[in-house]
Coordinates of C-alpha atoms and ligand atoms in Angstrom, one line a residue:
M1 CA 70.8 6.9 42.4
L2 CA 69.3 10.2 41.5
G3 CA 71.4 13.3 41.6
E4 CA 70.8 16.6 43.4
A5 CA 69.3 18.2 40.3
V6 CA 66.3 15.9 40.3
V7 CA 65.7 16.4 44.0
D8 CA 65.7 20.2 43.5
T9 CA 63.1 19.8 40.7
A10 CA 60.8 18.0 43.2
V11 CA 61.1 20.7 45.8
N12 CA 60.4 23.4 43.2
A13 CA 57.4 21.6 41.9
V14 CA 56.0 21.4 45.4
Q15 CA 56.8 25.0 46.3
K16 CA 55.2 26.4 43.1
D17 CA 51.9 24.9 44.0
V18 CA 49.9 27.6 45.7
K19 CA 47.2 25.6 47.3
L20 CA 48.9 23.1 49.5
N21 CA 47.1 21.0 52.1
K22 CA 48.5 21.0 55.7
F23 CA 50.6 17.8 55.1
E24 CA 52.3 19.5 52.1
K25 CA 53.0 22.5 54.3
F26 CA 54.8 20.6 57.0
K27 CA 56.6 18.5 54.5
A28 CA 57.8 21.8 52.8
V29 CA 59.1 23.0 56.2
K30 CA 61.1 19.8 56.9
D31 CA 61.3 16.5 55.0
G32 CA 60.1 13.6 57.0
L33 CA 63.3 11.7 56.5
D34 CA 65.2 14.5 58.3
V35 CA 64.2 13.1 61.7
K36 CA 66.7 10.2 61.1
D37 CA 69.4 12.6 62.4
E38 CA 67.4 13.5 65.5
L39 CA 66.7 10.0 66.9
E40 CA 69.4 10.2 69.6
H41 CA 68.0 13.5 70.7
F42 CA 64.4 12.2 70.8
A43 CA 65.5 9.2 72.8
E44 CA 67.1 11.5 75.4
I45 CA 64.2 14.0 75.8
G46 CA 61.5 11.3 75.7
W47 CA 58.4 11.1 73.4
E48 CA 56.4 13.6 75.5
A49 CA 58.9 16.4 74.6
V50 CA 59.2 15.7 70.9
D51 CA 57.7 18.3 68.5
E52 CA 54.1 17.2 67.7
T53 CA 54.5 17.0 63.9
D54 CA 57.8 15.1 64.3
L55 CA 56.1 12.7 66.8
T56 CA 52.8 12.0 65.0
H57 CA 53.9 12.4 61.3
R58 CA 57.6 12.7 60.4
L59 CA 58.7 9.6 62.5
K60 CA 56.5 7.5 60.2
W61 CA 59.1 8.2 57.4
L62 CA 61.3 5.9 59.4
G63 CA 58.5 3.4 60.1
V64 CA 58.0 4.6 63.7
F65 CA 54.3 5.2 64.4
F66 CA 53.1 7.0 67.5
R67 CA 49.9 5.2 68.6
P68 CA 47.4 7.6 70.3
V69 CA 45.6 4.4 71.6
T70 CA 48.8 3.3 73.5
P71 CA 50.8 6.5 74.0
G72 CA 54.5 5.8 74.6
K73 CA 54.2 2.3 73.0
F74 CA 55.1 2.8 69.3
M75 CA 54.5 0.6 66.3
L76 CA 57.5 -0.1 64.1
R77 CA 56.7 -1.0 60.5
L78 CA 59.5 -2.9 58.7
R79 CA 60.1 -3.4 55.0
M80 CA 60.1 -7.1 54.0
P81 CA 60.5 -7.0 50.2
H82 CA 58.6 -9.9 48.6
G83 CA 57.7 -11.1 52.1
V84 CA 61.0 -13.0 52.3
L85 CA 63.1 -13.2 55.5
S86 CA 65.6 -15.4 57.2
S87 CA 65.3 -17.1 60.5
Y88 CA 68.1 -14.8 61.7
K89 CA 66.1 -11.7 60.9
L90 CA 63.0 -13.1 62.5
R91 CA 65.0 -13.9 65.7
V92 CA 66.3 -10.3 65.8
L93 CA 62.7 -9.1 65.5
A94 CA 61.6 -11.6 68.2
E95 CA 64.3 -10.3 70.6
I96 CA 63.1 -6.7 70.0
V97 CA 59.5 -7.4 71.0
Q98 CA 60.4 -9.8 73.7
R99 CA 61.9 -7.1 75.8
Y100 CA 58.5 -5.4 76.0
G101 CA 56.8 -8.3 77.8
D102 CA 53.0 -8.3 77.4
D103 CA 53.2 -5.0 75.4
G104 CA 55.4 -6.6 72.7
S105 CA 53.9 -8.5 69.8
A106 CA 54.1 -8.5 66.0
D107 CA 51.6 -8.5 63.1
I108 CA 52.0 -9.9 59.6
T109 CA 50.4 -7.3 57.4
T110 CA 48.2 -7.4 54.3
R111 CA 51.4 -6.3 52.4
Q112 CA 53.5 -9.3 53.3
N113 CA 55.3 -7.3 55.9
I114 CA 55.9 -7.2 59.7
Q115 CA 55.0 -4.6 62.2
L116 CA 56.3 -4.6 65.8
R117 CA 54.3 -3.4 68.8
G118 CA 55.1 -2.0 72.2
I119 CA 58.3 -0.2 71.0
R120 CA 59.7 2.5 73.3
L121 CA 61.2 5.6 71.6
E122 CA 64.3 5.6 73.8
D123 CA 65.2 2.2 72.3
I124 CA 64.9 3.2 68.7
P125 CA 68.6 4.1 68.1
D126 CA 69.6 0.7 69.4
I127 CA 66.8 -1.1 67.5
F128 CA 67.8 0.6 64.3
Q129 CA 71.4 -0.5 64.8
Q130 CA 70.1 -4.1 65.3
L131 CA 68.1 -3.8 62.1
R132 CA 71.1 -2.5 60.1
D133 CA 73.3 -5.2 61.4
A134 CA 70.8 -7.8 60.3
G135 CA 70.3 -6.2 56.9
M136 CA 66.8 -4.9 57.6
T137 CA 65.2 -1.4 57.3
S138 CA 62.0 0.3 58.2
V139 CA 62.8 3.4 56.1
Q140 CA 60.0 5.1 54.1
S141 CA 57.4 2.5 55.2
G142 CA 54.8 5.0 56.2
M143 CA 53.1 8.3 55.1
D144 CA 53.9 9.7 51.6
N145 CA 56.2 6.9 50.6
V146 CA 56.3 3.7 48.7
R147 CA 55.0 0.8 50.9
N148 CA 56.4 -2.7 51.1
I149 CA 56.8 -4.1 47.6
T150 CA 54.9 -7.4 47.2
G151 CA 55.5 -10.5 45.1
S152 CA 54.4 -14.1 44.9
P153 CA 55.2 -15.7 48.3
V154 CA 56.4 -18.9 46.4
S155 CA 58.6 -17.2 44.0
G156 CA 61.6 -19.3 43.1
I157 CA 60.0 -22.5 44.6
D158 CA 56.8 -22.7 42.6
A159 CA 57.0 -25.3 39.8
D160 CA 54.4 -23.4 37.8
E161 CA 55.7 -19.9 38.2
L162 CA 56.4 -17.8 35.2
I163 CA 59.0 -15.3 36.5
D164 CA 61.1 -15.3 39.7
T165 CA 60.6 -11.7 40.8
Q166 CA 62.6 -11.7 44.0
G167 CA 65.6 -9.9 42.6
L168 CA 63.5 -7.3 40.8
V169 CA 61.6 -6.5 44.0
I170 CA 64.8 -5.9 45.9
K171 CA 66.2 -3.8 43.1
V172 CA 63.1 -1.6 43.1
Q173 CA 63.2 -1.2 46.9
D174 CA 66.9 -0.3 46.8
M175 CA 66.3 2.3 44.1
I176 CA 63.4 3.8 46.1
T177 CA 65.1 3.7 49.5
G178 CA 68.7 4.4 48.5
N179 CA 69.7 0.8 49.5
G180 CA 67.7 1.1 52.7
V181 CA 69.3 4.2 54.2
G182 CA 66.7 6.6 52.9
N183 CA 66.4 8.5 49.5
Y184 CA 65.2 12.1 49.5
A185 CA 64.3 11.7 45.8
F186 CA 61.2 9.7 46.9
T187 CA 60.3 11.0 50.4
N188 CA 57.9 13.7 49.3
L189 CA 55.3 12.0 47.1
P190 CA 51.8 13.5 47.1
R191 CA 50.5 10.5 49.0
K192 CA 51.3 6.8 49.8
F193 CA 52.2 4.5 46.9
N194 CA 51.9 0.7 46.4
I195 CA 53.9 -1.4 44.0
A196 CA 53.4 -5.2 43.3
I197 CA 55.4 -7.4 41.0
E198 CA 53.6 -10.7 40.2
G199 CA 55.5 -13.6 38.6
G200 CA 53.1 -16.4 39.3
R201 CA 50.0 -17.5 37.5
D202 CA 47.5 -16.9 40.3
N203 CA 47.7 -13.2 41.0
S204 CA 48.8 -14.0 44.5
I205 CA 49.2 -10.4 45.7
H206 CA 46.1 -8.7 44.4
A207 CA 48.0 -6.9 41.6
E208 CA 44.9 -4.8 40.7
I209 CA 44.8 -2.9 44.0
N210 CA 48.3 -1.4 43.5
D211 CA 49.4 2.0 42.1
I212 CA 51.8 0.1 39.9
A213 CA 51.5 -3.6 39.2
F214 CA 53.6 -5.8 36.9
V215 CA 51.7 -8.9 35.8
P216 CA 53.3 -11.7 33.7
A217 CA 52.4 -11.6 30.0
Y218 CA 53.9 -13.0 26.7
R219 CA 54.5 -10.4 24.0
E220 CA 55.4 -11.9 20.7
G221 CA 56.4 -15.1 22.4
V222 CA 58.7 -13.3 25.0
L223 CA 57.8 -13.4 28.7
G224 CA 57.7 -10.1 30.5
F225 CA 55.2 -7.9 32.3
N226 CA 52.1 -6.0 31.3
V227 CA 51.9 -2.9 33.5
L228 CA 48.8 -1.7 35.4
V229 CA 48.6 1.7 37.1
G230 CA 46.4 3.6 39.5
G231 CA 44.8 0.9 41.7
F232 CA 44.0 2.1 45.2
F233 CA 41.5 2.0 48.1
S234 CA 40.6 5.1 50.1
A235 CA 37.7 6.2 52.2
K236 CA 36.5 8.3 49.3
R237 CA 37.1 6.1 46.3
C238 CA 38.3 2.6 45.4
E239 CA 39.6 1.7 41.9
A240 CA 41.1 -1.3 40.3
A241 CA 44.3 -0.5 38.4
I242 CA 44.0 0.1 34.6
P243 CA 46.4 -1.0 31.9
L244 CA 49.2 1.5 31.1
K245 CA 49.2 -0.2 27.7
A246 CA 52.9 -1.0 28.1
W247 CA 54.9 -4.2 28.3
V248 CA 58.4 -4.5 29.8
P249 CA 60.9 -7.3 29.8
P250 CA 61.8 -8.8 33.3
N251 CA 65.0 -6.8 33.7
D252 CA 66.1 -3.4 34.8
D253 CA 63.4 -1.8 32.7
V254 CA 61.1 -2.7 35.6
V255 CA 63.2 -0.7 38.0
E256 CA 63.5 2.2 35.5
L257 CA 59.7 2.3 34.8
C258 CA 59.0 2.4 38.5
R259 CA 61.4 5.3 38.8
A260 CA 59.8 7.1 35.8
I261 CA 56.3 6.7 37.1
L262 CA 57.3 7.8 40.6
L263 CA 59.1 10.9 39.3
V264 CA 56.0 11.9 37.2
Y265 CA 53.8 11.3 40.2
R266 CA 56.1 13.2 42.5
D267 CA 56.5 16.2 40.2
H268 CA 52.9 16.4 38.9
G269 CA 50.7 14.5 41.3
L270 CA 47.9 16.5 42.9
R271 CA 48.7 18.0 46.2
A272 CA 45.9 20.4 47.0
N273 CA 43.4 17.9 48.4
R274 CA 44.8 14.9 50.2
Q275 CA 41.6 12.9 49.5
K276 CA 42.4 13.3 45.8
A277 CA 46.1 12.8 45.7
R278 CA 46.6 9.1 44.8
L279 CA 48.1 8.3 41.4
M280 CA 44.7 7.6 39.8
W281 CA 43.5 11.2 40.3
L282 CA 46.4 12.4 38.2
I283 CA 45.7 9.8 35.5
D284 CA 42.0 11.1 35.5
E285 CA 43.1 14.7 35.2
W286 CA 45.5 14.1 32.4
G287 CA 43.9 11.1 30.7
L288 CA 45.9 7.9 30.2
E289 CA 47.5 8.9 26.9
Q290 CA 49.1 12.1 28.4
F291 CA 50.1 10.2 31.5
R292 CA 51.8 7.4 29.4
A293 CA 53.5 10.0 27.2
E294 CA 54.9 11.9 30.3
V295 CA 56.2 8.6 31.8
E296 CA 57.7 7.7 28.5
K297 CA 59.6 11.0 28.4
V298 CA 61.2 10.3 31.8
F299 CA 61.7 6.6 31.0
G300 CA 63.9 7.9 28.2
K301 CA 62.9 5.4 25.4
P302 CA 59.6 4.4 23.8
L303 CA 57.4 2.1 25.8
L304 CA 56.4 -1.1 24.0
S305 CA 52.7 -1.7 23.6
D306 CA 51.2 -4.2 25.9
A307 CA 50.7 -7.9 25.3
P308 CA 47.1 -8.7 24.2
E309 CA 46.5 -10.7 27.4
D310 CA 48.2 -11.4 30.6
A311 CA 49.3 -14.9 31.7
M312 CA 47.6 -15.1 35.0
D313 CA 45.2 -18.0 34.4
W314 CA 44.8 -19.7 37.7
D315 CA 42.5 -19.3 40.7
K316 CA 44.3 -17.8 43.7
R317 CA 46.0 -20.2 46.0
D318 CA 46.3 -19.6 49.8
H319 CA 49.5 -21.7 50.1
I320 CA 48.3 -23.3 53.4
G321 CA 49.4 -27.0 53.7
V322 CA 52.2 -29.0 52.2
Y323 CA 53.3 -28.5 48.6
A324 CA 56.0 -30.0 46.4
Q325 CA 58.5 -27.4 45.2
K326 CA 60.0 -27.1 41.8
Q327 CA 63.2 -28.3 43.4
S328 CA 62.8 -32.1 43.4
G329 CA 62.6 -33.6 46.9
L330 CA 61.8 -30.3 48.6
N331 CA 58.5 -28.9 49.9
Y332 CA 57.0 -25.7 51.2
V333 CA 54.6 -25.8 54.1
G334 CA 52.2 -22.9 54.6
L335 CA 51.1 -22.3 58.2
H336 CA 47.9 -20.5 59.1
V337 CA 48.7 -17.6 61.6
P338 CA 45.3 -16.5 63.0
V339 CA 44.8 -12.9 61.8
G340 CA 48.5 -12.5 61.5
R341 CA 49.2 -12.0 65.2
L342 CA 52.6 -13.2 66.5
Q343 CA 54.0 -13.3 70.0
A344 CA 57.8 -13.3 70.6
E345 CA 57.8 -17.0 71.4
D346 CA 56.0 -17.8 68.2
M347 CA 58.7 -15.9 66.3
F348 CA 61.5 -17.7 68.0
D349 CA 59.8 -21.0 67.3
L350 CA 59.2 -20.2 63.6
A351 CA 62.9 -19.3 63.3
R352 CA 63.9 -22.6 64.8
L353 CA 61.6 -24.6 62.6
A354 CA 62.9 -22.9 59.5
E355 CA 66.5 -23.7 60.5
V356 CA 65.9 -27.3 61.7
Y357 CA 63.7 -28.5 58.9
G358 CA 64.2 -26.0 56.0
S359 CA 67.0 -23.7 54.8
G360 CA 66.4 -21.0 57.4
E361 CA 64.2 -19.0 55.1
L362 CA 60.6 -17.9 55.7
R363 CA 58.0 -16.3 53.5
L364 CA 55.0 -14.1 54.4
T365 CA 51.7 -13.9 52.5
V366 CA 49.2 -11.1 52.0
E367 CA 46.7 -13.3 53.8
Q368 CA 48.9 -12.7 56.9
N369 CA 50.3 -16.2 57.0
V370 CA 53.8 -17.8 57.0
I371 CA 55.4 -20.3 54.6
V372 CA 58.4 -22.5 55.6
P373 CA 60.2 -23.5 52.4
N374 CA 62.8 -26.0 51.5
I375 CA 61.8 -28.9 53.7
P376 CA 63.1 -32.3 52.4
D377 CA 60.5 -35.1 51.8
S378 CA 62.1 -37.1 54.6
R379 CA 61.6 -34.3 57.2
V380 CA 58.0 -33.3 56.4
E381 CA 56.2 -35.8 58.7
T382 CA 58.4 -34.9 61.7
F383 CA 57.9 -31.2 60.9
L384 CA 54.1 -31.7 61.0
Q385 CA 54.3 -33.1 64.5
E386 CA 55.9 -29.9 65.9
P387 CA 53.8 -28.4 68.7
L388 CA 53.7 -25.0 67.0
L389 CA 51.5 -26.5 64.3
K390 CA 48.7 -26.9 66.8
K391 CA 48.6 -23.1 67.0
F392 CA 49.6 -22.4 63.4
S393 CA 47.7 -25.2 61.6
I394 CA 48.1 -26.5 58.1
A395 CA 44.5 -27.5 58.0
P396 CA 42.4 -24.8 59.7
A397 CA 38.6 -24.9 59.4
P398 CA 37.2 -23.2 56.3
L399 CA 36.2 -19.8 57.7
T400 CA 39.2 -19.4 60.0
R401 CA 41.5 -20.5 57.1
S402 CA 40.8 -17.5 54.8
L403 CA 40.3 -14.9 57.4
V404 CA 42.2 -11.6 57.1
S405 CA 41.9 -8.6 59.4
C406 CA 43.4 -5.2 59.8
T407 CA 44.7 -3.9 63.1
G408 CA 41.5 -2.3 64.3
A409 CA 40.7 -0.5 67.6
Q410 CA 43.3 -2.3 69.7
F411 CA 46.1 -0.1 68.3
C412 CA 44.6 2.0 65.5
N413 CA 43.0 5.4 66.2
F414 CA 41.2 5.4 62.9
A415 CA 39.3 2.3 63.8
L416 CA 35.5 2.4 64.3
V417 CA 35.4 -1.2 65.6
E418 CA 37.6 -3.8 67.2
T419 CA 38.5 -6.2 64.4
K420 CA 41.1 -9.0 64.9
Q421 CA 39.6 -10.7 68.0
R422 CA 36.0 -10.2 66.9
A423 CA 36.9 -11.6 63.4
L424 CA 38.5 -14.7 64.9
G425 CA 35.8 -15.3 67.5
L426 CA 33.1 -15.2 64.9
A427 CA 34.9 -17.4 62.4
R428 CA 35.6 -20.0 65.0
L429 CA 32.0 -19.9 66.3
L430 CA 30.6 -20.4 62.8
D431 CA 33.2 -23.0 61.9
A432 CA 31.9 -25.0 64.8
E433 CA 28.2 -24.6 63.7
L434 CA 28.5 -24.9 59.9
S435 CA 29.8 -27.4 57.4
L436 CA 31.3 -25.8 54.3
N437 CA 32.8 -27.6 51.4
Q438 CA 34.9 -24.6 50.4
P439 CA 36.8 -21.9 52.2
V440 CA 35.0 -18.5 52.2
R441 CA 37.4 -15.6 52.2
I442 CA 36.3 -13.1 54.9
H443 CA 38.2 -9.8 55.3
W444 CA 37.7 -7.4 58.1
T445 CA 38.7 -3.7 58.1
G446 CA 38.1 -1.3 61.0
C447 CA 37.3 1.8 59.0
P448 CA 36.8 3.0 55.4
N449 CA 40.6 3.2 54.8
S450 CA 40.3 -0.5 53.8
C451 CA 43.7 -1.8 55.0
G452 CA 42.0 -5.2 55.4
Q453 CA 40.8 -5.1 51.8
P454 CA 37.1 -6.0 52.2
Q455 CA 36.6 -5.3 48.5
V456 CA 38.7 -8.3 47.5
A457 CA 36.8 -10.7 49.8
D458 CA 34.0 -13.1 49.2
I459 CA 32.5 -11.4 52.3
G460 CA 34.1 -8.1 53.5
F461 CA 33.3 -6.3 56.7
M462 CA 34.1 -2.6 57.1
G463 CA 33.8 -1.0 60.5
T464 CA 31.3 1.8 61.1
K465 CA 29.0 3.0 63.9
T466 CA 25.2 2.9 64.0
R467 CA 22.4 3.7 66.5
K468 CA 20.6 0.9 68.2
D469 CA 18.1 1.2 71.1
G470 CA 19.1 4.9 71.4
K471 CA 22.8 4.1 71.7
T472 CA 25.8 4.4 69.4
V473 CA 27.1 0.9 68.7
E474 CA 29.8 -0.8 66.6
A475 CA 28.6 -2.0 63.3
V476 CA 29.8 -3.0 59.8
D477 CA 29.0 -2.4 56.2
I478 CA 29.0 -5.7 54.3
Y479 CA 30.8 -6.1 50.9
M480 CA 30.4 -9.1 48.6
G481 CA 31.6 -10.4 45.3
G482 CA 35.3 -9.6 45.4
K483 CA 37.0 -12.0 43.0
V484 CA 40.7 -12.7 43.2
G485 CA 43.2 -14.6 41.0
K486 CA 42.6 -14.5 37.2
D487 CA 39.9 -11.9 36.2
A488 CA 40.0 -10.3 39.6
H489 CA 37.5 -7.6 40.3
L490 CA 36.4 -5.6 43.3
G491 CA 33.3 -6.5 45.5
D492 CA 30.5 -4.0 46.2
R493 CA 28.8 -2.9 49.4
V494 CA 25.6 -4.9 49.8
R495 CA 24.5 -3.9 53.3
Q496 CA 25.1 -0.9 55.5
A497 CA 25.5 -0.5 59.3
V498 CA 24.7 -4.0 60.6
P499 CA 25.2 -3.8 64.4
C500 CA 28.1 -6.2 65.4
D501 CA 25.9 -7.9 68.0
E502 CA 23.6 -9.0 65.1
L503 CA 26.4 -10.1 62.9
K504 CA 26.6 -13.8 63.8
D505 CA 23.0 -14.4 62.6
V506 CA 23.5 -12.3 59.5
L507 CA 26.7 -14.0 58.5
K508 CA 25.3 -17.4 59.2
A509 CA 22.4 -16.7 56.9
L510 CA 24.7 -15.4 54.2
L511 CA 26.9 -18.5 54.4
V512 CA 23.9 -20.8 54.2
E513 CA 22.2 -18.9 51.3
R514 CA 25.2 -18.0 49.2
F515 CA 27.9 -20.5 50.0
N516 CA 25.9 -23.7 50.6
A517 CA 26.9 -23.9 54.2
E518 CA 24.9 -26.5 56.1
P519 CA 24.3 -26.6 59.9
K520 CA 26.3 -29.4 61.5
S521 CA 23.7 -32.0 62.5
D522 CA 24.7 -32.6 66.1
L523 CA 27.0 -30.1 67.7
S524 CA 27.4 -32.3 70.8
Q525 CA 29.2 -35.0 68.7
P526 CA 33.0 -34.8 68.9
S527 CA 34.3 -34.2 65.3
Ligands
SRM1 FE1 46.7 0.9 55.9 C1 46.6 4.0 57.2 C2 47.6 -0.3 58.9 C3 47.6 -2.0 54.4 C4 45.0 1.9 53.1 N1 47.1 1.7 57.7 C5 47.0 3.1 58.0 C6 47.6 3.3 59.4 C7 49.0 3.7 59.3 C8 46.8 4.5 60.1 C9 47.5 4.8 61.4 O1 48.4 5.6 61.5 O2 47.0 4.3 62.4 C10 47.3 1.9 60.0 C11 48.3 1.6 61.1 C12 47.6 0.8 62.2 C13 48.5 -0.1 63.0 O3 48.8 0.3 64.2 O4 48.8 -1.2 62.6 C14 47.4 1.1 58.8 N2 47.5 -0.8 56.5 C15 47.7 -1.1 57.8 C16 48.1 -2.6 57.9 C17 49.0 -2.9 59.1 C18 46.8 -3.5 58.0 C19 47.1 -4.9 58.5 O5 46.6 -5.2 59.6 O6 47.7 -5.7 57.8 C20 48.7 -2.8 56.5 C21 50.2 -2.5 56.5 C22 50.8 -2.8 55.1 C23 52.2 -2.5 55.1 O7 52.9 -3.5 55.5 O8 52.7 -1.5 54.7 C24 47.9 -1.8 55.7 N3 46.4 0.1 54.1 C25 46.8 -1.1 53.7 C26 46.1 -1.4 52.4 C27 46.1 -2.8 51.8 C28 47.1 -3.0 50.7 O9 48.1 -2.1 50.5 O10 47.0 -3.9 49.9 C29 45.4 -0.3 52.1 C30 44.5 -0.2 50.9 C31 45.2 -0.1 49.6 C32 45.7 1.2 49.2 O11 46.5 1.8 50.0 O12 45.4 1.7 48.1 C33 45.6 0.7 53.1 N4 46.0 2.7 55.2 C34 45.2 2.9 54.1 C35 44.8 4.2 54.1 C36 43.9 4.9 52.9 C37 44.8 5.4 51.9 C38 44.2 6.5 51.0 O13 44.7 6.7 49.9 O14 43.3 7.2 51.5 C39 45.2 4.9 55.2 C40 45.0 6.3 55.7 C41 45.9 7.3 55.0 O15 46.9 6.9 54.4 O16 45.6 8.4 55.1 C42 46.0 3.9 56.0
SF4_2 FE1 43.3 1.3 61.1 FE2 41.2 1.7 59.5 FE3 43.5 0.7 58.5 FE4 42.0 -0.8 60.0 S1 41.4 0.0 58.1 S2 44.3 -0.5 60.3 S3 41.2 0.6 61.4 S4 43.2 2.7 59.3

């Protein structure tokens, strides 16, 4: 844990900066984390009476998001390090959303995490107690904090994995959040911050789009991690992470290097213009060599040079279906959750399946799906007969299978278009009309913030508006060429402002021309 002295340094660094943006100003007045002591009071006075900055900004430090689209019904963003959770935890979350009836639901996010919907502010003190009792936290999951830390969803069960990263991810989260209770050392970063620790061969978590990514690499025969820095997406600029030219062994050096980079970012990151505040902007300003040298100073010992190449040499897997684990006689089964949306009864059912057939554990993927691990060979067939697998299939059609979508207009006030239902409707329609011999990864994002990562997709859609027949209508910019897995790189925008009502024909043509889709010969024939 960091001492008071370091925290003071951060505050001074912020206060010395003369040109602060409005977010920096309100953070300087009161730290976002401070609202943790006011929750009972907020619950008593009701959300309408809460100070506006506390309501719309500071509560996000606790993972509580006011939704202007559904005032009074909040979103609660958890932390699910490595996307691993127990049936017990999932049941607690199911009970929380169940009490909100039709307003209550949950989403699996593009960072292997869970967000709950329909939450009432007056229930937050009670809900936080339930989370604490179940060993969960939502602290520092929004605004200028480190987001959920991602890792391979099959860590520890994948026969081909290089490093089991689960323990490391938890240690890094505990360092950043003060073991889940909140840590003022890292609650005033210049901007949001993403960390990923990959231990598999297939770059399962899009390492390249994180502010810090650890990727497996052999250095002089020893397995550890090459370190990448500065990856991010924003409305203004998208960059893949670049090598820090450093290698660390898979031990506490990972935690200490995260700490060092975060301290350098916190104390020197740019705070004048919020559109130019992510880590890469600091690396640009200083140059990589200076950035690396400053990090090394805080790290407290020389950084080793990087390994000549990383060890991610596989195409990316989606984990949907039945797979043998490295533990003989056990299997993991990946279920497809359409656009990540869960209802309370789905969550109860998933918890039951994990207990009855597996070990009670569940895993989440950045494709917004669920994995049930540790199912014995003898139980797989019965598991596959469970009614929930009709909804959460192990063999979805190719377009539906690889679909990812951000929240969109249903709950997000940044959204320029509705995403989840439109994405699913279109995928299902074209799955019915076209034969494809490969999945096509389609990602939807409702605005240029890129939460749905259209730049990593085969085909990405980014919400926008356009004029058609004298009216403003919902439209998308189209991205193509995102490559994932080994040699990942970002896709580019290839078309602008295609009205959504023309999208079916446009997408169909793209699938035929570029992905060898063929019209199904007779749509009236049952398949
Ligand atoms: Fe995001 C803001 C949802 C992953 C880039 N993102 C938001 C907010 C909080 C805006 C808001 O207050 O309404 C959205 C909440 C909507 C809601 O009600 O759900 C939101 N982001 C999401 C999620 C839920 C999308 C999803 O459906 O899965 C993802 C939650 C991840 C998590 O568990 O923490 C989510 N957001 C991402 C990603 C993808 C990733 O991390 O791999 C990105 C791009 C990568 C990156 O950050 O570099 C992303 N979100 C943004 C940005 C642009 C950041 C920037 O530097 O400009 C914003 C806007 C902002 O921060 O100002 C944003
Ligand atoms: Fe909201 Fe835009 Fe993020 Fe989608 S991409 S969740 S619309 S901020």
